[in-house]
Amino acid sequence: AQSVTQLGSHVSVSEGALVLLRCNYSSSVPPYLFWYVQYPNQGLQLLLKYTSAATLVKGINGFEAEFKKSETSFHLTKPSAHMSDAAEYFCAAASDGSGNTGKLIFGQGTTLQVKP
Amino acid sequence: EPEVTQTPSHQVTQMGQEVILRCVPISNHLYFYWYRQILGQKVEFLVSFYNNEISEKSEIFDDQFSVERPDGSNFTLKIRSTKLEDSAMYFCASSQQGAAGNTIYFGEGSWLTVV
């Protein structure tokens, strides 16, 4: 069964520092991959998604993610963290398997703390 | 920007009681979903719904759960007899199409606390 693993349940960076949130997927067929962000008291908002068009995907708020098939990874990065980036980030995968379903499999989430 | 809306934002219920969580998906979307997140755990898929019927459900979605689209705008999740372990954040979501790769839009969630 497909699974998504996010390394590090909690990441802390200083304002202006590089943000790197790790995500690995487990699938024999490269899935569609997503990053969602959840700000306090809000729903899940799509940051970006990979659908095989390009391995480097740019999203909202300066975030980007690179799909690496050899590493089964889809890490999320941002060159310079801002205080407003503090939130919980979820990596998710959707498999284009026999059911061709849009069902998402989520990682456990990573809480990003940004220190002034 | 269109959004998925959910009510209530928080509900406390006694064990054994029935609960209905309500959602208004984005108006031109055809596929609807419920996910849940137990505190400290992953967001988990519960059920997907298309053309007035369940298209897929997880092992979690047992006979205690049901979904309905009672009119042209609402999508509901009913838990018939709540248990303590049903305490979670329930997210409603919708998408234009159901195929993998299509963006799924989530609501803000409904916190359910079973006491």
mmCIF file with all atom_site columns, N, CA, C and O in Angstrom, chain B residues 4 6 23 25 31-35 75 91-95 104-107:
data_model
loop_
_atom_site.group_PDB
_atom_site.id
_atom_site.type_symbol
_atom_site.label_atom_id
_atom_site.label_alt_id
_atom_site.label_comp_id
_atom_site.label_asym_id
_atom_site.label_entity_id
_atom_site.label_seq_id
_atom_site.pdbx_PDB_ins_code
_atom_site.Cartn_x
_atom_site.Cartn_y
_atom_site.Cartn_z
_atom_site.occupancy
_atom_site.B_iso_or_equiv
_atom_site.pdbx_formal_charge
_atom_site.auth_seq_id
_atom_site.auth_comp_id
_atom_site.auth_asym_id
_atom_site.auth_atom_id
_atom_site.pdbx_PDB_model_num
ATOM 1  N N  . VAL B 1 4   ? -14.792 25.778 0.313  1.00 0.00 ? 4   VAL B N  1
ATOM 2  C CA . VAL B 1 4   ? -15.632 24.775 0.950  1.00 0.00 ? 4   VAL B CA 1
ATOM 3  C C  . VAL B 1 4   ? -15.936 25.268 2.364  1.00 0.00 ? 4   VAL B C  1
ATOM 4  O O  . VAL B 1 4   ? -15.029 25.668 3.086  1.00 0.00 ? 4   VAL B O  1
ATOM 5  N N  . GLN B 1 6   ? -17.834 24.571 6.167  1.00 0.00 ? 6   GLN B N  1
ATOM 6  C CA . GLN B 1 6   ? -18.283 23.497 7.045  1.00 0.00 ? 6   GLN B CA 1
ATOM 7  C C  . GLN B 1 6   ? -18.932 24.067 8.296  1.00 0.00 ? 6   GLN B C  1
ATOM 8  O O  . GLN B 1 6   ? -18.492 25.084 8.830  1.00 0.00 ? 6   GLN B O  1
ATOM 9  N N  . CYS B 1 23  ? -21.541 20.367 5.189  1.00 0.00 ? 23  CYS B N  1
ATOM 10 C CA . CYS B 1 23  ? -20.534 20.942 4.296  1.00 0.00 ? 23  CYS B CA 1
ATOM 11 C C  . CYS B 1 23  ? -21.244 21.511 3.073  1.00 0.00 ? 23  CYS B C  1
ATOM 12 O O  . CYS B 1 23  ? -22.223 20.931 2.589  1.00 0.00 ? 23  CYS B O  1
ATOM 13 N N  . PRO B 1 25  ? -19.870 22.218 -0.530 1.00 0.00 ? 25  PRO B N  1
ATOM 14 C CA . PRO B 1 25  ? -18.716 22.164 -1.434 1.00 0.00 ? 25  PRO B CA 1
ATOM 15 C C  . PRO B 1 25  ? -18.712 23.347 -2.399 1.00 0.00 ? 25  PRO B C  1
ATOM 16 O O  . PRO B 1 25  ? -19.683 24.096 -2.479 1.00 0.00 ? 25  PRO B O  1
ATOM 17 N N  . TYR B 1 31  ? -17.185 16.093 -7.169 1.00 0.00 ? 31  TYR B N  1
ATOM 18 C CA . TYR B 1 31  ? -16.683 15.022 -6.312 1.00 0.00 ? 31  TYR B CA 1
ATOM 19 C C  . TYR B 1 31  ? -16.537 15.573 -4.901 1.00 0.00 ? 31  TYR B C  1
ATOM 20 O O  . TYR B 1 31  ? -15.998 16.658 -4.707 1.00 0.00 ? 31  TYR B O  1
ATOM 21 N N  . PHE B 1 32  ? -16.963 14.785 -3.940 1.00 0.00 ? 32  PHE B N  1
ATOM 22 C CA . PHE B 1 32  ? -16.978 15.246 -2.558 1.00 0.00 ? 32  PHE B CA 1
ATOM 23 C C  . PHE B 1 32  ? -16.334 14.192 -1.664 1.00 0.00 ? 32  PHE B C  1
ATOM 24 O O  . PHE B 1 32  ? -16.424 12.999 -1.938 1.00 0.00 ? 32  PHE B O  1
ATOM 25 N N  . TYR B 1 33  ? -15.707 14.688 -0.605 1.00 0.00 ? 33  TYR B N  1
ATOM 26 C CA . TYR B 1 33  ? -14.919 13.802 0.256  1.00 0.00 ? 33  TYR B CA 1
ATOM 27 C C  . TYR B 1 33  ? -15.091 14.193 1.710  1.00 0.00 ? 33  TYR B C  1
ATOM 28 O O  . TYR B 1 33  ? -15.349 15.343 2.030  1.00 0.00 ? 33  TYR B O  1
ATOM 29 N N  . TRP B 1 34  ? -14.869 13.207 2.558  1.00 0.00 ? 34  TRP B N  1
ATOM 30 C CA . TRP B 1 34  ? -14.661 13.455 3.979  1.00 0.00 ? 34  TRP B CA 1
ATOM 31 C C  . TRP B 1 34  ? -13.350 12.811 4.383  1.00 0.00 ? 34  TRP B C  1
ATOM 32 O O  . TRP B 1 34  ? -13.059 11.662 4.009  1.00 0.00 ? 34  TRP B O  1
ATOM 33 N N  . TYR B 1 35  ? -12.569 13.583 5.128  1.00 0.00 ? 35  TYR B N  1
ATOM 34 C CA . TYR B 1 35  ? -11.339 13.121 5.748  1.00 0.00 ? 35  TYR B CA 1
ATOM 35 C C  . TYR B 1 35  ? -11.443 13.430 7.235  1.00 0.00 ? 35  TYR B C  1
ATOM 36 O O  . TYR B 1 35  ? -12.221 14.283 7.649  1.00 0.00 ? 35  TYR B O  1
ATOM 37 N N  . PHE B 1 75  ? -23.571 18.698 1.632  1.00 0.00 ? 75  PHE B N  1
ATOM 38 C CA . PHE B 1 75  ? -23.026 17.343 1.685  1.00 0.00 ? 75  PHE B CA 1
ATOM 39 C C  . PHE B 1 75  ? -22.795 17.048 3.161  1.00 0.00 ? 75  PHE B C  1
ATOM 40 O O  . PHE B 1 75  ? -22.115 17.798 3.838  1.00 0.00 ? 75  PHE B O  1
ATOM 41 N N  . PHE B 1 91  ? -12.687 16.915 8.007  1.00 0.00 ? 91  PHE B N  1
ATOM 42 C CA . PHE B 1 91  ? -12.546 17.836 6.882  1.00 0.00 ? 91  PHE B CA 1
ATOM 43 C C  . PHE B 1 91  ? -13.443 17.383 5.732  1.00 0.00 ? 91  PHE B C  1
ATOM 44 O O  . PHE B 1 91  ? -13.382 16.229 5.312  1.00 0.00 ? 91  PHE B O  1
ATOM 45 N N  . CYS B 1 92  ? -14.194 18.310 5.225  1.00 0.00 ? 92  CYS B N  1
ATOM 46 C CA . CYS B 1 92  ? -14.921 18.092 3.984  1.00 0.00 ? 92  CYS B CA 1
ATOM 47 C C  . CYS B 1 92  ? -14.061 18.637 2.849  1.00 0.00 ? 92  CYS B C  1
ATOM 48 O O  . CYS B 1 92  ? -13.298 19.603 3.034  1.00 0.00 ? 92  CYS B O  1
ATOM 49 N N  . ALA B 1 93  ? -14.177 18.044 1.682  1.00 0.00 ? 93  ALA B N  1
ATOM 50 C CA . ALA B 1 93  ? -13.400 18.509 0.542  1.00 0.00 ? 93  ALA B CA 1
ATOM 51 C C  . ALA B 1 93  ? -14.179 18.258 -0.737 1.00 0.00 ? 93  ALA B C  1
ATOM 52 O O  . ALA B 1 93  ? -15.115 17.452 -0.764 1.00 0.00 ? 93  ALA B O  1
ATOM 53 N N  . SER B 1 94  ? -13.767 18.964 -1.781 1.00 0.00 ? 94  SER B N  1
ATOM 54 C CA . SER B 1 94  ? -14.422 18.749 -3.073 1.00 0.00 ? 94  SER B CA 1
ATOM 55 C C  . SER B 1 94  ? -13.424 18.978 -4.200 1.00 0.00 ? 94  SER B C  1
ATOM 56 O O  . SER B 1 94  ? -12.383 19.622 -4.014 1.00 0.00 ? 94  SER B O  1
ATOM 57 N N  . SER B 1 95  ? -13.751 18.437 -5.364 1.00 0.00 ? 95  SER B N  1
ATOM 58 C CA . SER B 1 95  ? -12.924 18.632 -6.549 1.00 0.00 ? 95  SER B CA 1
ATOM 59 C C  . SER B 1 95  ? -13.807 18.609 -7.779 1.00 0.00 ? 95  SER B C  1
ATOM 60 O O  . SER B 1 95  ? -14.906 18.042 -7.770 1.00 0.00 ? 95  SER B O  1
ATOM 61 N N  . ILE B 1 104 ? -7.804  18.880 -4.816 1.00 0.00 ? 104 ILE B N  1
ATOM 62 C CA . ILE B 1 104 ? -8.894  18.715 -3.860 1.00 0.00 ? 104 ILE B CA 1
ATOM 63 C C  . ILE B 1 104 ? -8.856  19.902 -2.912 1.00 0.00 ? 104 ILE B C  1
ATOM 64 O O  . ILE B 1 104 ? -7.810  20.207 -2.335 1.00 0.00 ? 104 ILE B O  1
ATOM 65 N N  . TYR B 1 105 ? -9.982  20.560 -2.778 1.00 0.00 ? 105 TYR B N  1
ATOM 66 C CA . TYR B 1 105 ? -10.091 21.754 -1.943 1.00 0.00 ? 105 TYR B CA 1
ATOM 67 C C  . TYR B 1 105 ? -10.754 21.372 -0.633 1.00 0.00 ? 105 TYR B C  1
ATOM 68 O O  . TYR B 1 105 ? -11.817 20.740 -0.617 1.00 0.00 ? 105 TYR B O  1
ATOM 69 N N  . PHE B 1 106 ? -10.137 21.818 0.457  1.00 0.00 ? 106 PHE B N  1
ATOM 70 C CA . PHE B 1 106 ? -10.606 21.435 1.787  1.00 0.00 ? 106 PHE B CA 1
ATOM 71 C C  . PHE B 1 106 ? -11.293 22.591 2.502  1.00 0.00 ? 106 PHE B C  1
ATOM 72 O O  . PHE B 1 106 ? -10.942 23.762 2.320  1.00 0.00 ? 106 PHE B O  1
ATOM 73 N N  . GLY B 1 107 ? -12.231 22.225 3.340  1.00 0.00 ? 107 GLY B N  1
ATOM 74 C CA . GLY B 1 107 ? -12.834 23.184 4.247  1.00 0.00 ? 107 GLY B CA 1
ATOM 75 C C  . GLY B 1 107 ? -11.978 23.363 5.485  1.00 0.00 ? 107 GLY B C  1
ATOM 76 O O  . GLY B 1 107 ? -10.916 22.743 5.622  1.00 0.00 ? 107 GLY B O  1
#
